[in-house]
Each structure stands twice: as C-alpha cells, then as structure tokens.
Coordinates of N, CA and C in Angstrom, one line a residue:
Q1477 N 89.8 -137.9 -36.9 CA 89.8 -136.6 -36.3 C 91.3 -136.3 -35.9
V1478 N 91.7 -135.0 -36.0 CA 93.0 -134.6 -35.7 C 93.0 -133.6 -34.5
Q1479 N 93.9 -133.7 -33.6 CA 94.0 -132.8 -32.5 C 95.4 -132.1 -32.6
L1480 N 95.4 -130.8 -32.3 CA 96.6 -130.0 -32.3 C 96.8 -129.5 -30.8
V1481 N 97.9 -129.8 -30.2 CA 98.1 -129.4 -28.8 C 99.3 -128.5 -28.8
E1482 N 99.1 -127.2 -28.4 CA 100.2 -126.2 -28.3 C 100.7 -126.1 -26.9
S1483 N 102.0 -125.7 -26.8 CA 102.6 -125.5 -25.5 C 103.7 -124.5 -25.7
G1484 N 104.2 -123.9 -24.6 CA 105.3 -123.0 -24.6 C 105.0 -121.5 -24.5
G1485 N 103.7 -121.1 -24.4 CA 103.4 -119.7 -24.2 C 103.8 -119.3 -22.8
G1486 N 103.6 -118.0 -22.5 CA 103.9 -117.5 -21.2 C 104.1 -116.0 -21.2
L1487 N 104.7 -115.5 -20.1 CA 105.0 -114.1 -19.9 C 106.5 -113.9 -20.0
V1488 N 106.9 -112.9 -20.8 CA 108.4 -112.7 -20.9 C 108.6 -111.2 -21.1
Q1489 N 109.7 -110.7 -20.7 CA 110.1 -109.3 -20.8 C 110.5 -109.0 -22.3
A1490 N 110.3 -107.8 -22.6 CA 110.8 -107.4 -24.0 C 112.2 -107.7 -24.2
G1491 N 112.5 -108.2 -25.4 CA 113.9 -108.7 -25.7 C 114.1 -110.1 -25.4
G1492 N 113.2 -110.8 -24.7 CA 113.3 -112.2 -24.3 C 112.9 -113.1 -25.4
S1493 N 112.9 -114.4 -25.1 CA 112.6 -115.4 -26.1 C 111.6 -116.4 -25.5
L1494 N 110.9 -117.0 -26.4 CA 110.0 -118.1 -26.1 C 110.0 -119.1 -27.3
R1495 N 109.7 -120.4 -27.0 CA 109.6 -121.4 -28.1 C 108.2 -122.1 -27.9
L1496 N 107.4 -122.0 -29.0 CA 106.1 -122.6 -29.0 C 106.3 -123.9 -29.7
S1497 N 105.5 -124.9 -29.3 CA 105.4 -126.2 -29.9 C 104.0 -126.6 -30.2
C1498 N 103.8 -127.3 -31.2 CA 102.4 -127.8 -31.6 C 102.5 -129.2 -32.1
A1499 N 101.9 -130.2 -31.4 CA 102.0 -131.5 -31.8 C 100.6 -132.0 -32.3
A1500 N 100.6 -132.6 -33.5 CA 99.4 -133.2 -34.0 C 99.3 -134.6 -33.7
S1501 N 98.0 -135.1 -33.4 CA 97.8 -136.5 -33.2 C 96.4 -136.8 -33.7
G1502 N 96.2 -138.2 -33.8 CA 94.9 -138.6 -34.3 C 95.1 -139.4 -35.6
T1503 N 94.1 -139.4 -36.5 CA 94.1 -140.1 -37.7 C 94.7 -139.2 -38.8
I1504 N 96.0 -139.4 -39.0 CA 96.8 -138.5 -39.9 C 97.4 -139.3 -41.0
F1505 N 96.9 -139.0 -42.3 CA 97.5 -139.6 -43.4 C 98.7 -138.8 -44.0
R1506 N 98.5 -137.5 -43.9 CA 99.5 -136.6 -44.4 C 99.2 -135.2 -43.9
I1507 N 100.3 -134.5 -43.4 CA 100.1 -133.1 -43.0 C 100.8 -132.3 -44.0
N1508 N 100.1 -131.4 -44.6 CA 100.7 -130.5 -45.6 C 101.3 -129.3 -45.0
N1509 N 100.8 -128.1 -45.3 CA 101.3 -126.9 -44.7 C 101.0 -126.8 -43.2
M1510 N 101.9 -126.3 -42.5 CA 101.6 -126.0 -41.0 C 102.0 -124.5 -40.8
G1511 N 101.4 -124.0 -39.8 CA 101.7 -122.6 -39.6 C 101.3 -122.1 -38.2
W1512 N 101.7 -120.9 -37.9 CA 101.3 -120.2 -36.6 C 100.6 -118.9 -37.0
Y1513 N 99.5 -118.7 -36.3 CA 98.8 -117.4 -36.4 C 98.7 -116.8 -35.0
R1514 N 98.3 -115.5 -35.0 CA 98.1 -114.9 -33.7 C 97.0 -113.9 -33.8
Q1515 N 96.4 -113.7 -32.7 CA 95.3 -112.7 -32.6 C 95.4 -111.9 -31.3
A1516 N 95.6 -110.6 -31.5 CA 95.7 -109.7 -30.4 C 94.3 -109.2 -30.1
P1517 N 94.0 -108.7 -28.9 CA 92.7 -108.2 -28.5 C 92.2 -107.1 -29.5
G1518 N 91.0 -107.2 -30.0 CA 90.5 -106.2 -30.9 C 91.0 -106.3 -32.3
K1519 N 91.8 -107.3 -32.6 CA 92.4 -107.4 -34.0 C 92.0 -108.7 -34.6
Q1520 N 92.2 -108.7 -35.9 CA 91.9 -110.0 -36.6 C 93.1 -111.0 -36.5
R1521 N 92.8 -112.2 -36.7 CA 93.8 -113.2 -36.6 C 94.7 -113.0 -37.9
E1522 N 96.0 -113.1 -37.6 CA 97.0 -112.9 -38.7 C 98.0 -114.1 -38.8
L1523 N 98.5 -114.3 -40.0 CA 99.5 -115.3 -40.2 C 100.8 -114.8 -39.7
V1524 N 101.5 -115.6 -38.8 CA 102.8 -115.2 -38.3 C 103.9 -115.9 -39.2
A1525 N 103.8 -117.2 -39.4 CA 104.8 -117.9 -40.1 C 104.2 -119.2 -40.6
G1526 N 104.6 -119.7 -41.8 CA 104.2 -121.0 -42.3 C 105.3 -121.8 -42.8
V1527 N 105.1 -123.1 -42.9 CA 106.2 -124.0 -43.4 C 105.5 -125.1 -44.2
T1528 N 106.1 -125.4 -45.3 CA 105.5 -126.5 -46.2 C 106.1 -127.8 -45.7
T1529 N 105.6 -128.9 -46.3 CA 106.1 -130.2 -46.0 C 107.6 -130.3 -46.3
G1530 N 108.0 -129.7 -47.4 CA 109.4 -129.7 -47.8 C 110.3 -128.7 -47.0
G1531 N 109.7 -127.9 -46.2 CA 110.5 -127.0 -45.3 C 110.6 -125.6 -45.8
S1532 N 109.9 -125.2 -46.9 CA 109.9 -123.8 -47.3 C 109.1 -123.0 -46.3
T1533 N 109.6 -121.8 -46.0 CA 109.0 -121.0 -45.0 C 108.6 -119.6 -45.5
N1534 N 107.6 -119.0 -44.8 CA 107.3 -117.7 -45.1 C 106.9 -117.0 -43.8
Y1535 N 107.1 -115.7 -43.7 CA 106.9 -115.0 -42.4 C 106.2 -113.6 -42.7
A1536 N 105.5 -113.2 -41.7 CA 104.9 -111.9 -41.7 C 106.1 -110.9 -41.6
D1537 N 106.0 -109.8 -42.2 CA 107.1 -108.8 -42.2 C 107.5 -108.4 -40.8
S1538 N 106.5 -108.3 -39.9 CA 106.7 -107.8 -38.6 C 107.6 -108.8 -37.7
V1539 N 107.8 -110.0 -38.2 CA 108.5 -111.0 -37.4 C 109.8 -111.5 -38.1
K1540 N 110.0 -111.1 -39.3 CA 111.2 -111.5 -40.1 C 112.4 -111.1 -39.3
G1541 N 113.3 -112.1 -39.3 CA 114.6 -111.9 -38.6 C 114.5 -112.1 -37.1
R1542 N 113.3 -112.3 -36.5 CA 113.2 -112.5 -35.1 C 112.6 -113.9 -34.8
F1543 N 111.7 -114.3 -35.6 CA 111.0 -115.6 -35.4 C 111.5 -116.7 -36.4
T1544 N 111.5 -117.9 -36.0 CA 111.9 -119.0 -36.9 C 110.9 -120.2 -36.7
I1545 N 110.3 -120.6 -37.8 CA 109.4 -121.7 -37.8 C 110.2 -122.9 -38.3
S1546 N 109.9 -124.1 -37.7 CA 110.5 -125.3 -38.2 C 109.5 -126.5 -37.9
R1547 N 109.7 -127.6 -38.5 CA 108.8 -128.7 -38.2 C 109.6 -130.0 -38.2
D1548 N 109.1 -131.0 -37.5 CA 109.6 -132.3 -37.4 C 108.5 -133.3 -37.9
N1549 N 108.7 -133.7 -39.2 CA 107.6 -134.5 -39.8 C 107.5 -135.8 -39.1
A1550 N 108.5 -136.4 -38.6 CA 108.4 -137.7 -37.9 C 107.6 -137.6 -36.6
K1551 N 107.6 -136.4 -36.0 CA 106.8 -136.2 -34.8 C 105.5 -135.4 -35.0
N1552 N 105.2 -135.1 -36.3 CA 104.0 -134.3 -36.6 C 104.0 -133.0 -35.7
T1553 N 105.1 -132.4 -35.6 CA 105.2 -131.2 -34.7 C 105.8 -130.0 -35.4
V1554 N 105.2 -128.9 -35.1 CA 105.8 -127.6 -35.6 C 106.2 -126.7 -34.5
Y1555 N 107.2 -126.0 -34.7 CA 107.8 -125.1 -33.6 C 107.8 -123.7 -34.1
L1556 N 107.8 -122.8 -33.2 CA 108.0 -121.4 -33.5 C 109.0 -120.8 -32.4
Q1557 N 110.2 -120.5 -32.8 CA 111.2 -119.9 -32.0 C 111.1 -118.4 -32.1
M1558 N 110.8 -117.7 -31.0 CA 110.5 -116.3 -31.0 C 111.6 -115.6 -30.2
N1559 N 112.4 -114.8 -30.9 CA 113.5 -114.1 -30.2 C 113.2 -112.6 -30.3
S1560 N 113.9 -111.8 -29.5 CA 113.8 -110.3 -29.5 C 112.3 -109.9 -29.4
L1561 N 111.6 -110.5 -28.5 CA 110.2 -110.3 -28.4 C 109.9 -108.8 -28.1
K1562 N 108.8 -108.3 -28.6 CA 108.3 -106.9 -28.4 C 106.9 -107.0 -27.8
P1563 N 106.6 -105.9 -27.1 CA 105.2 -105.9 -26.5 C 104.1 -106.1 -27.6
E1564 N 104.4 -105.6 -28.8 CA 103.4 -105.8 -29.8 C 103.2 -107.2 -30.3
D1565 N 104.1 -108.1 -29.8 CA 103.9 -109.5 -30.1 C 102.9 -110.2 -29.2
T1566 N 102.5 -109.5 -28.2 CA 101.5 -110.0 -27.3 C 100.2 -110.4 -28.0
A1567 N 99.8 -111.7 -27.8 CA 98.6 -112.2 -28.5 C 98.4 -113.6 -28.1
V1568 N 97.3 -114.2 -28.5 CA 97.1 -115.6 -28.5 C 97.6 -116.2 -29.8
Y1569 N 98.5 -117.2 -29.6 CA 99.1 -117.8 -30.8 C 98.4 -119.2 -31.1
Y1570 N 98.0 -119.4 -32.3 CA 97.3 -120.6 -32.7 C 98.1 -121.4 -33.8
C1571 N 98.1 -122.6 -33.6 CA 98.8 -123.5 -34.5 C 97.7 -124.0 -35.6
N1572 N 98.2 -124.1 -36.8 CA 97.3 -124.6 -37.9 C 98.0 -125.7 -38.7
A1573 N 97.2 -126.7 -39.1 CA 97.7 -127.7 -39.9 C 96.7 -128.1 -41.0
E1574 N 97.2 -128.3 -42.2 CA 96.3 -128.7 -43.3 C 96.6 -130.2 -43.5
V1575 N 95.6 -131.0 -43.3 CA 95.7 -132.4 -43.2 C 94.9 -133.1 -44.3
G1576 N 95.5 -134.1 -44.9 CA 94.7 -134.9 -45.9 C 95.5 -135.2 -47.1
L1577 N 95.0 -136.2 -47.9 CA 95.7 -136.6 -49.1 C 95.0 -135.9 -50.3
V1578 N 93.7 -136.1 -50.5 CA 92.9 -135.6 -51.6 C 92.1 -134.4 -51.0
R1579 N 91.3 -134.7 -50.0 CA 90.5 -133.7 -49.3 C 91.3 -133.1 -48.2
I1580 N 91.6 -131.8 -48.3 CA 92.4 -131.2 -47.3 C 91.5 -130.5 -46.3
T1581 N 91.8 -130.8 -45.0 CA 91.0 -130.1 -43.9 C 92.0 -129.4 -43.0
A1582 N 91.6 -128.1 -42.7 CA 92.4 -127.3 -41.8 C 92.0 -127.5 -40.3
Y1583 N 93.0 -127.8 -39.5 CA 92.7 -127.9 -38.1 C 93.5 -126.8 -37.3
W1584 N 92.9 -126.5 -36.1 CA 93.4 -125.4 -35.3 C 93.7 -125.9 -33.9
G1585 N 94.7 -125.4 -33.3 CA 95.0 -125.7 -31.9 C 94.1 -124.8 -31.0
Q1586 N 94.2 -125.0 -29.7 CA 93.3 -124.2 -28.8 C 93.9 -122.8 -28.5
G1587 N 95.1 -122.6 -28.9 CA 95.7 -121.3 -28.6 C 96.5 -121.3 -27.4
T1588 N 97.6 -120.5 -27.4 CA 98.4 -120.3 -26.2 C 98.8 -118.8 -26.1
Q1589 N 98.7 -118.3 -24.9 CA 98.9 -116.9 -24.7 C 100.3 -116.6 -24.6
V1590 N 100.7 -115.5 -25.3 CA 102.1 -115.0 -25.2 C 101.9 -113.5 -24.8
T1591 N 102.6 -113.2 -23.7 CA 102.5 -111.8 -23.2 C 103.9 -111.3 -23.0
V1592 N 104.2 -110.1 -23.7 CA 105.5 -109.5 -23.6 C 105.4 -108.2 -22.9
S1593 N 106.0 -108.1 -21.8 CA 106.0 -106.9 -21.0 C 107.1 -105.9 -21.3
S1594 N 106.8 -104.6 -21.2 CA 107.8 -103.6 -21.6 C 108.7 -103.3 -20.4

C-alpha cells in the first residue's frame, strides 16, 4: 500500500505564494508520473500540473508561468510552487502518483485547502 501525505496549503492574499509538498511512503517499487489536481466547490477535479520520472512537465493553461512542479525522486516527493496566486486558484489541491512496475496503480492524497483572498 502507498500513502501520499500533502502539506503546505493555507490562506494567502492575492499575489502571494505557497509551496505544496507531497511525500509518498509505503511499498514503492517505482513511481511513474506524479501530479497535482485541484477541485473548487461545484466544479470537477482538474489537472493543474504533472511531471514524469524524467522531469518533463505539463501545466494547465490557467497556471502556466505562475506555478512550477518539481520532484525529488530520492525522497519520493513532488512539489508545487505557486506564485502570483489569484482568488480563482482557491480549491482543494490533491496529489496524485502512478505507482508500479508492470501494473500501474494511481494513488491520491487526502487534499490540502488553498484559499486566496482578494
């Protein structure tokens, strides 16, 4: 079993910054893609940013140039640096990791609240 534990959420004013962290633990043979998703009230969960094992990244158009995803493979940890935050970034942010060698299983963190005040 794999556990993902997120940290770093909170309340920040518009224009501010936050850094989210997500550490994976448990029986881990290989972590493939990792990513951050978010879900605002009344909306569907959406991909914010993803990073492959090799470090290739992709971002939602709404966060390009403001958010940066990175990972530390030695620590099984993924980060999301969020700058120039906007009220519309307010959501619960979830970490996701695809784990396995042959059979790939997706795991989710418990979510961390990010609230951006105007």
